[in-house]
Tab-separated table of C-alpha atoms in Angstrom:
chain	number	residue	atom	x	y	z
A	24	UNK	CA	37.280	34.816	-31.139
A	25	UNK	CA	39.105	36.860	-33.693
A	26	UNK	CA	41.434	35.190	-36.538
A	27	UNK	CA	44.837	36.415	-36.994
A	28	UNK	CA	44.545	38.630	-40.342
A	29	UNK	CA	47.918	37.551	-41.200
A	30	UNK	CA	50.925	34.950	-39.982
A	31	UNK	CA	54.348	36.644	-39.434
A	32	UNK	CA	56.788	35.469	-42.156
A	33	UNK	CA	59.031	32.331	-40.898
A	34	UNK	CA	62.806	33.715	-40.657
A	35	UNK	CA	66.024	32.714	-38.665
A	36	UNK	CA	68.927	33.880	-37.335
A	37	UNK	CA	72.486	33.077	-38.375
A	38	UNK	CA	74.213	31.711	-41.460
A	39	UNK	CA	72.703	32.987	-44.329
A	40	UNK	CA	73.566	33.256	-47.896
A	41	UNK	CA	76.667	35.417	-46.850
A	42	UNK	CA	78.109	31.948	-44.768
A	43	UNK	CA	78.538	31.942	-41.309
A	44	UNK	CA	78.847	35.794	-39.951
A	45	UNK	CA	82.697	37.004	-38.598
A	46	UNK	CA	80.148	38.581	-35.292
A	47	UNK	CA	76.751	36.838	-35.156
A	48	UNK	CA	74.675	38.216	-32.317
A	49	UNK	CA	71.209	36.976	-34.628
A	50	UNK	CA	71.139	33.920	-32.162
A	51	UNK	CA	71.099	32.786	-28.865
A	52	UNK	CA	73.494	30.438	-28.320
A	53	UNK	CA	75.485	30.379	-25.592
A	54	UNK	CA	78.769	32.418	-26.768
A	55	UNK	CA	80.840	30.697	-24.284
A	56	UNK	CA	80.440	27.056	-25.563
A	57	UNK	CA	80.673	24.952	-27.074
A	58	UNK	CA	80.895	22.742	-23.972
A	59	UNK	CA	84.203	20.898	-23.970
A	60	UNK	CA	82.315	18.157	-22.304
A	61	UNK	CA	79.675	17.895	-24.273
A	62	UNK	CA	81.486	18.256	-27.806
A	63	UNK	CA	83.781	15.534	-27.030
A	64	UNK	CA	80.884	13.563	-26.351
A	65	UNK	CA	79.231	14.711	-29.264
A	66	UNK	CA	82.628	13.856	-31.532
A	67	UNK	CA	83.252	10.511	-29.837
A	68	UNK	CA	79.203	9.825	-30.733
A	69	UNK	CA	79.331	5.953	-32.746
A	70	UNK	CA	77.056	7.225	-35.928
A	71	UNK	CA	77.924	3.621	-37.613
A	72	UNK	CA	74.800	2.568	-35.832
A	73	UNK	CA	71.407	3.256	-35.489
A	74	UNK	CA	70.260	4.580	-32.095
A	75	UNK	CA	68.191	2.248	-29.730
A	76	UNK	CA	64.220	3.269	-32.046
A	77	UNK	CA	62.517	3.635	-28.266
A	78	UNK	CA	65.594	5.633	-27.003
A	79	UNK	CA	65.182	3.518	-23.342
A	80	UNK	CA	68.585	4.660	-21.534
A	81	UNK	CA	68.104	8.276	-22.913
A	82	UNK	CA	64.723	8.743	-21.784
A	83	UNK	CA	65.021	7.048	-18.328
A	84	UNK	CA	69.175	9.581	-17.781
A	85	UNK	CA	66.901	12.500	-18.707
A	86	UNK	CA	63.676	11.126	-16.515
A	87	UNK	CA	66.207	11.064	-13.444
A	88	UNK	CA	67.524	14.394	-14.457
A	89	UNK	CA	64.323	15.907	-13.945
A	90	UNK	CA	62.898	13.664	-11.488
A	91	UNK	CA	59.902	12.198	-13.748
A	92	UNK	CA	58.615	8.612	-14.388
A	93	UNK	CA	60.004	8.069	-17.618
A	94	UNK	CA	56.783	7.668	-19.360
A	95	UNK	CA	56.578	11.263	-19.757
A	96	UNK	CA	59.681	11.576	-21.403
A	97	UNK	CA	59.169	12.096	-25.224
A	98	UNK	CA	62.145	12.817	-27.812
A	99	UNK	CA	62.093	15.056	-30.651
A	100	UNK	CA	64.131	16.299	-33.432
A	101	UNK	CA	64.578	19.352	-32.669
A	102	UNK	CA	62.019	22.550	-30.924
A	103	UNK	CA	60.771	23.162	-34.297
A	104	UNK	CA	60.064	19.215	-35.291
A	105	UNK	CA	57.822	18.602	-31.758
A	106	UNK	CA	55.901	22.604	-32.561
A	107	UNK	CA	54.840	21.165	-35.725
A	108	UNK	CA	53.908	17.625	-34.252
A	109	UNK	CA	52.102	18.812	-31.142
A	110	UNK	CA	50.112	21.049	-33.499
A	111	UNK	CA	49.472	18.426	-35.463
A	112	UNK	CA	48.031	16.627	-33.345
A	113	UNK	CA	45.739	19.342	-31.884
A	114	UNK	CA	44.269	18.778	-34.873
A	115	UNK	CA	43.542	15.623	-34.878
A	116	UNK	CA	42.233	15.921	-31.639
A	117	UNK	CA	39.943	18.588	-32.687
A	118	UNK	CA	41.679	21.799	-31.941
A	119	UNK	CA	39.634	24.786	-33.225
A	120	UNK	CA	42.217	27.486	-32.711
A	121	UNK	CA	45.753	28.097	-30.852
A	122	UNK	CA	46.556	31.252	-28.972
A	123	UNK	CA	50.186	32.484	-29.465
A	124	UNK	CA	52.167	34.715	-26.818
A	125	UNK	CA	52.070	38.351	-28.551
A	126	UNK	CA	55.837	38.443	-29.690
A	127	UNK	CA	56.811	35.218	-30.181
A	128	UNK	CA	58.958	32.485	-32.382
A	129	UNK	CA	57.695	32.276	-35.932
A	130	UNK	CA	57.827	28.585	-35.700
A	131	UNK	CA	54.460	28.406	-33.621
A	132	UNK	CA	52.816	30.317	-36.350
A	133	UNK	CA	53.864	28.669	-39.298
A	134	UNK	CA	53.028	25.087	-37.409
A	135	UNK	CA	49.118	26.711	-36.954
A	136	UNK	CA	49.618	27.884	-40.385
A	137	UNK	CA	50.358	24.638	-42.339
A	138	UNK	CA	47.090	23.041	-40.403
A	139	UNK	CA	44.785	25.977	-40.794
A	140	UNK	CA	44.731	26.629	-37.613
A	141	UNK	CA	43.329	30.227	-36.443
A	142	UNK	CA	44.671	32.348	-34.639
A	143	UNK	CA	42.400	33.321	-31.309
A	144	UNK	CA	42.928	36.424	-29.752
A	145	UNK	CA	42.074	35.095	-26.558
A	146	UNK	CA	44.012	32.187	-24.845
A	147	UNK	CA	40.523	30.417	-23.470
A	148	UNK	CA	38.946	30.239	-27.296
A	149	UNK	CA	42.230	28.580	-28.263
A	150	UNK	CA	42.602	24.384	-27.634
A	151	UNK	CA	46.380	24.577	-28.164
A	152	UNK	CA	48.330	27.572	-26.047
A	153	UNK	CA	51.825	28.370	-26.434
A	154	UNK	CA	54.246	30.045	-24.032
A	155	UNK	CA	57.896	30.189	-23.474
A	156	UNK	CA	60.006	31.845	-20.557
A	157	UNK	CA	62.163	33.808	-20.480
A	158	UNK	CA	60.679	34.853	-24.079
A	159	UNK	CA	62.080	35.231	-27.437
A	160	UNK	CA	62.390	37.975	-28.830
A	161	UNK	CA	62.642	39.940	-25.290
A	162	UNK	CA	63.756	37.444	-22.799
A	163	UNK	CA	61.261	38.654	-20.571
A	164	UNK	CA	58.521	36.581	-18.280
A	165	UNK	CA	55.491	35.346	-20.074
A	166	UNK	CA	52.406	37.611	-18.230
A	167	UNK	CA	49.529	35.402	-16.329
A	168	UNK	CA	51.309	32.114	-17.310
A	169	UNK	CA	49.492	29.965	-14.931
A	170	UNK	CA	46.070	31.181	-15.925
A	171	UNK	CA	47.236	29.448	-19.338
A	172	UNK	CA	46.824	25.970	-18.562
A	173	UNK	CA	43.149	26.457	-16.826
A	174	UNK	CA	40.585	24.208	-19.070
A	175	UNK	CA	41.076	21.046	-20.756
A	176	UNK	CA	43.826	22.918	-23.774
A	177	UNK	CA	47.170	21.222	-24.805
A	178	UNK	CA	49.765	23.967	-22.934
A	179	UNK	CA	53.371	23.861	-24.055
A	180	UNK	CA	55.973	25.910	-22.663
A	181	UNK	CA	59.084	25.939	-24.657
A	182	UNK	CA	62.158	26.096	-22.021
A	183	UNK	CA	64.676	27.005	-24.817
A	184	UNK	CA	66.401	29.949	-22.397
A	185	UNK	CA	65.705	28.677	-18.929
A	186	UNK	CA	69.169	27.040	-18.626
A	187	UNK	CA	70.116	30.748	-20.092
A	188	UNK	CA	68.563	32.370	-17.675
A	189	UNK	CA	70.669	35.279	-16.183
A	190	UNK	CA	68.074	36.687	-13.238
A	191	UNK	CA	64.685	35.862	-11.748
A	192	UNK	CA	62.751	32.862	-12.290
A	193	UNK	CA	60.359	31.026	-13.361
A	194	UNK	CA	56.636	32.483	-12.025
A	195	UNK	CA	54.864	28.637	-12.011
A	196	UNK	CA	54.741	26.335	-8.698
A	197	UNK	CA	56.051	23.110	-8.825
A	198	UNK	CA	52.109	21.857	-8.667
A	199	UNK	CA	51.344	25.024	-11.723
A	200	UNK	CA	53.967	23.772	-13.981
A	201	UNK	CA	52.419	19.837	-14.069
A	202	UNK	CA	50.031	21.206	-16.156
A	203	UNK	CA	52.147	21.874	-18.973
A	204	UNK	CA	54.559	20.302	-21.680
A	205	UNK	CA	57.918	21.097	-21.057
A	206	UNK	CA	59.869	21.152	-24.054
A	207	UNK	CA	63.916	21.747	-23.726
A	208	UNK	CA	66.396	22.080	-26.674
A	209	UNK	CA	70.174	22.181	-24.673
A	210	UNK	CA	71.758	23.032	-27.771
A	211	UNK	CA	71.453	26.370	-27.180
A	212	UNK	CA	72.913	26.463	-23.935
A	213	UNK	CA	76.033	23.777	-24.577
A	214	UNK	CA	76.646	26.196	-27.861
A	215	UNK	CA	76.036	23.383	-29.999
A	216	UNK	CA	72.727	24.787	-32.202
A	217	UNK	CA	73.972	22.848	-34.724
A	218	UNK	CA	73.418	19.623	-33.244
A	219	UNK	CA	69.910	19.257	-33.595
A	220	UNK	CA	67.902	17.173	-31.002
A	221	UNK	CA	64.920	18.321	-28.099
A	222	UNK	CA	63.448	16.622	-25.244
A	223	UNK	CA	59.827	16.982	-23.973
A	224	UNK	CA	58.575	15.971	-20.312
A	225	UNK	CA	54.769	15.597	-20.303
A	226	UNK	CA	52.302	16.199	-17.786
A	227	UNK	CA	51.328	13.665	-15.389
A	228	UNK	CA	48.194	11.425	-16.561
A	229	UNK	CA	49.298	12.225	-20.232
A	230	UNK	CA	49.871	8.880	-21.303
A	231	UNK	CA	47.134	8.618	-24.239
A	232	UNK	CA	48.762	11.660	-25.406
A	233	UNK	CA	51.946	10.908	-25.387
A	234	UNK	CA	51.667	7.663	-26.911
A	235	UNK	CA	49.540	9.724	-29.765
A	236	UNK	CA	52.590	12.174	-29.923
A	237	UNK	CA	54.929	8.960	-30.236
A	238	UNK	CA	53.131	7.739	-32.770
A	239	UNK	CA	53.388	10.682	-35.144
A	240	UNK	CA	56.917	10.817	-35.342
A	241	UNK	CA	59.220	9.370	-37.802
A	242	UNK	CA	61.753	6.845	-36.452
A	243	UNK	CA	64.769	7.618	-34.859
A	244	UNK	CA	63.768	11.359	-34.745
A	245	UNK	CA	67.016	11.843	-33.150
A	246	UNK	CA	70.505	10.534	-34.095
A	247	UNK	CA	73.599	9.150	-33.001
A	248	UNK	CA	75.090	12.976	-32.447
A	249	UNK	CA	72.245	14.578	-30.886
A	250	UNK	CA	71.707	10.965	-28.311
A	251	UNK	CA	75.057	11.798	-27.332
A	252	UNK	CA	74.672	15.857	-26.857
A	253	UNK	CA	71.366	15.100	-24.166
A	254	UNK	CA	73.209	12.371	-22.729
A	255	UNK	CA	76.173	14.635	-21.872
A	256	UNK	CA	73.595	17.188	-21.125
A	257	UNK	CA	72.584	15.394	-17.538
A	258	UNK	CA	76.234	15.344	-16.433
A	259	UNK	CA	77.626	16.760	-13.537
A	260	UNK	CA	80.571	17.976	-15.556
A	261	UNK	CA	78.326	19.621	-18.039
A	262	UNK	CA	76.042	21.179	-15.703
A	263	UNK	CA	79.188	22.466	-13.585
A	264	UNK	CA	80.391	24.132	-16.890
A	265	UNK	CA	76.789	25.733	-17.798
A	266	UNK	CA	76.675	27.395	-14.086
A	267	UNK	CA	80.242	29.027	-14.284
A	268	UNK	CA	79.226	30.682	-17.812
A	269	UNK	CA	76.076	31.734	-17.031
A	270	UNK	CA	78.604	34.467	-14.479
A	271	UNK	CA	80.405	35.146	-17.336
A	272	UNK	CA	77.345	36.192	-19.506
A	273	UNK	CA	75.936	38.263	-16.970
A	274	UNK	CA	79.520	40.254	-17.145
A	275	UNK	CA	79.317	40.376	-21.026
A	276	UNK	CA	75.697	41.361	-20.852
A	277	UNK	CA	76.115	44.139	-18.560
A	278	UNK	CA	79.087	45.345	-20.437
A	279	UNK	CA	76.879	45.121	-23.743
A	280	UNK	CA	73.907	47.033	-22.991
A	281	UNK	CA	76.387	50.002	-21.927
A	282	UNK	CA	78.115	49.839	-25.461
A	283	UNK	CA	74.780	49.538	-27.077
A	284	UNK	CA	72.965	52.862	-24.912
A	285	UNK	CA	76.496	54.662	-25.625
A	286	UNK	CA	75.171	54.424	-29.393
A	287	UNK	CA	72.400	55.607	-28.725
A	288	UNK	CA	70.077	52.490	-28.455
A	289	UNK	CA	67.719	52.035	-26.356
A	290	UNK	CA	67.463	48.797	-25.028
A	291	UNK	CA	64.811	46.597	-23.412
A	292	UNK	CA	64.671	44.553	-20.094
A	293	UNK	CA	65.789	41.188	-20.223
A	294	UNK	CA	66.508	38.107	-18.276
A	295	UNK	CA	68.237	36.108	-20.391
A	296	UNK	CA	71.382	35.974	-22.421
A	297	UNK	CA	70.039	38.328	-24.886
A	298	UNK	CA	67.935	41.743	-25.141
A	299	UNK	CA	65.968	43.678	-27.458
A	300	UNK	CA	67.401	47.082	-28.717
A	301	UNK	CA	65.883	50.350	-30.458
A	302	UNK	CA	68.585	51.346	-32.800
A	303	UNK	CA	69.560	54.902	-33.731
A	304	UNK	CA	69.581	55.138	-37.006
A	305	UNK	CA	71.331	57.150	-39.367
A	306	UNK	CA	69.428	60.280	-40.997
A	307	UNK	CA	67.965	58.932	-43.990
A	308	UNK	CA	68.828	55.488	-43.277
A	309	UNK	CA	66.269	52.346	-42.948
A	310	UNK	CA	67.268	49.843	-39.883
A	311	UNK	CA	66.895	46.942	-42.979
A	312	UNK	CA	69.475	49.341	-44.597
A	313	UNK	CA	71.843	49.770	-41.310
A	314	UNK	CA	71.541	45.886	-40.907
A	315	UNK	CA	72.553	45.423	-44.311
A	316	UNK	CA	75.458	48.125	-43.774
A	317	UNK	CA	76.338	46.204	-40.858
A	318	UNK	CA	76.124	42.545	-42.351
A	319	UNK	CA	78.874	43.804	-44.943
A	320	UNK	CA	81.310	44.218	-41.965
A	321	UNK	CA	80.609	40.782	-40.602
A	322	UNK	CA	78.209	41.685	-37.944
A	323	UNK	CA	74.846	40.191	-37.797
A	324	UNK	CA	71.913	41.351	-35.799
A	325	UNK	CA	68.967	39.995	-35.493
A	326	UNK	CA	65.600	41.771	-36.914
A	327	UNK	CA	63.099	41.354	-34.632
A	328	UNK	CA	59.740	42.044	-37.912
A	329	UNK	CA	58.930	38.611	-37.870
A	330	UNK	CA	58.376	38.643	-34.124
A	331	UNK	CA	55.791	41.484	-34.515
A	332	UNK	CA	58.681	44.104	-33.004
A	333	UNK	CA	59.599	46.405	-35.946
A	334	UNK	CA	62.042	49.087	-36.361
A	335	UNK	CA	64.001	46.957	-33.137
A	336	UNK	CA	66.743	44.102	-32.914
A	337	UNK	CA	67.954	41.632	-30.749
A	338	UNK	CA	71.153	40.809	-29.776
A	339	UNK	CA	72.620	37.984	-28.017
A	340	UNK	CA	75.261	38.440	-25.649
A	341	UNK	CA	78.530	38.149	-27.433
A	342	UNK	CA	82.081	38.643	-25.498
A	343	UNK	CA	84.048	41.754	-25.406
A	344	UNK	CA	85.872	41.890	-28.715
A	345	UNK	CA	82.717	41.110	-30.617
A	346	UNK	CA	81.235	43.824	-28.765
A	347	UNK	CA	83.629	46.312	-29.957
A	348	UNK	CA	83.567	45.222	-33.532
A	349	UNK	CA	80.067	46.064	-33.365
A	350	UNK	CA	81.022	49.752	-32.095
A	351	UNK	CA	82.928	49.912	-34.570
A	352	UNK	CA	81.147	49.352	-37.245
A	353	UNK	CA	78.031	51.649	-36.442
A	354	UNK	CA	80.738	54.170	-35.808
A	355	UNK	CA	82.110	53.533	-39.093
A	356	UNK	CA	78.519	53.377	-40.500
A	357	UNK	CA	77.401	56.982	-38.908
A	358	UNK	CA	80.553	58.768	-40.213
A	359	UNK	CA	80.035	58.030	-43.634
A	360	UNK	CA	76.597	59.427	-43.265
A	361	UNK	CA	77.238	62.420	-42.154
């Protein structure tokens, strides 16, 4: 087993310093929301009161969503909140080292990080595995996913982009995927990151775990707002409205990448509402520079560094006139450079 020499610095895309960006393609969001549905639900939400502490209804609407006993149901604050909880807890239960996918969200690192956790460079040293498909940064499959969850580890995959999923699927059997923890944040595809709430589904036969799990999080890890975004994320309506922009995305998408390899990027295969991209830079000119350049237009990209891609970006799928802007810009950008 080999340690990690180093843990990628934690960053994020969107706001920033600057406020909220005129053309943010730093996150993946679903550009079409937010979901009428689901924002009404989420504005009509009674935050006079606290939620129900054991979140019963919630946790049996998304059990019949999925078609689990609702034992295995566990809430969460948000993606981030359950990665540092479930690593937490592979401590506790002894964990001697997690294995991380080899681009990846910074979040898993910094969890392993704050418990001095190692790093192992191979998944079967590792008691605590992490995967997550379609990927960030590349929205791509996760390679030899089901060998993952062989042994006696804790397995999550994080879901975040499956309901954003624009082509394939999922390489796991129904049987395969029982082995992990499932963890879903449906912000991201209602358009509604800023409501903050996450939803894990637990294997079968986890119940010691899960009732470990339960027990180290605060109460009422999710409020009255983010109750009411999952609840409206098991509707019919909602669901109905998820499906019809997923069509639209794959439009923008395909009309994206052409803009972007007009430029002269070069961009990489991706299944899900976003892609990674080689820009061209400018002669003389940094990509922290041209992102900078870029950022003082409005336009936001997303560095992908801190994913253990440098020199590239990703972009999520914006529509058409946040597309051009983007055009624009470089071509505004390359001109003064030359």
């Amino acid at each position: 087993m080999a340690e990690s020499p180093a843990f990628p610095t934690r960053s994020h895309g969107g706001p920033d310093s600057e406020g909220v960006p005129l053309h943010d393609f730093s996150t993946n969001g679903n550009t079409c929301g937010p979901c009428p549905a689901a924002l009404a639900m989420v504005q009509l939400a009674d935050a006079s009161h606290y939620p129900d502490a054991g979140y019963a209804a919630l946790r049996r609407q998304l059990a019949a969503f999925h078609e689990v006993d609702a034992q295995r149901v566990l809430l969460a604050g948000s993606a981030s909140e359950f990665i540092f909880r479930i690593t937490a807890l592979a401590v506790q239960r002894g964990a001697k080292a997690v294995w991380l996918p080899p681009h990846s969200y910074g979040d898993y690192a910094q969890a392993a990080q704050a418990w001095k956790l190692p790093v192992a460079a191979h998944a079967q040293h590792a008691q605590l595995r992490w995967a997550c498909d379609p990927s960030s940064p590349l929205g791509a499959a996760q390679s030899r996913l089901a060998e993952l969850a062989e042994g006696a580890a804790l397995c999550v995959l994080d879901r975040a982009y499956e309901p954003l999923r624009l082509e394939s699927a999922l390489a796991l059997s129904g049987a395969a995927l029982q082995a992990f923890w499932q963890l879903w944040t449906p912000n991201k595809a209602l358009g509604l990151t800023g409501v903050r709430a996450a939803y894990v589904i637990a294997p079968p036969h986890a119940g010691d775990v899960v009732v470990q799990l339960d027990s180290l999080a605060p109460s009422w890890p999710v409020g009255a707002h983010g109750v009411a975004m999952l609840q409206a994320w098991t509707t019919p309506e909602v669901q109905a409205w998820l499906a019809a922009s997923l069509a639209t995305l794959r439009e923008w998408k395909a009309r994206q990448i052409a803009l972007c390899e007009a430029m002269g990027w070069t961009c990489l295969p991706s299944a899900a509402n976003f892609f990674c991209a080689r820009p061209l830079l400018p002669h003389g000119m940094s990509l922290p520079q041209l992102l900078a350049e870029l950022r003082g237009q409005g336009i936001k990209l997303r560095d992908t560094t801190s994913f253990g891609l440098p020199g590239q970006v990703r972009l999520g799928v914006l529509a058409p006139a946040a597309q051009d802007a983007l055009h624009n810009a470089w071509q505004h950008i390359i001109r003064k450079a030359t």
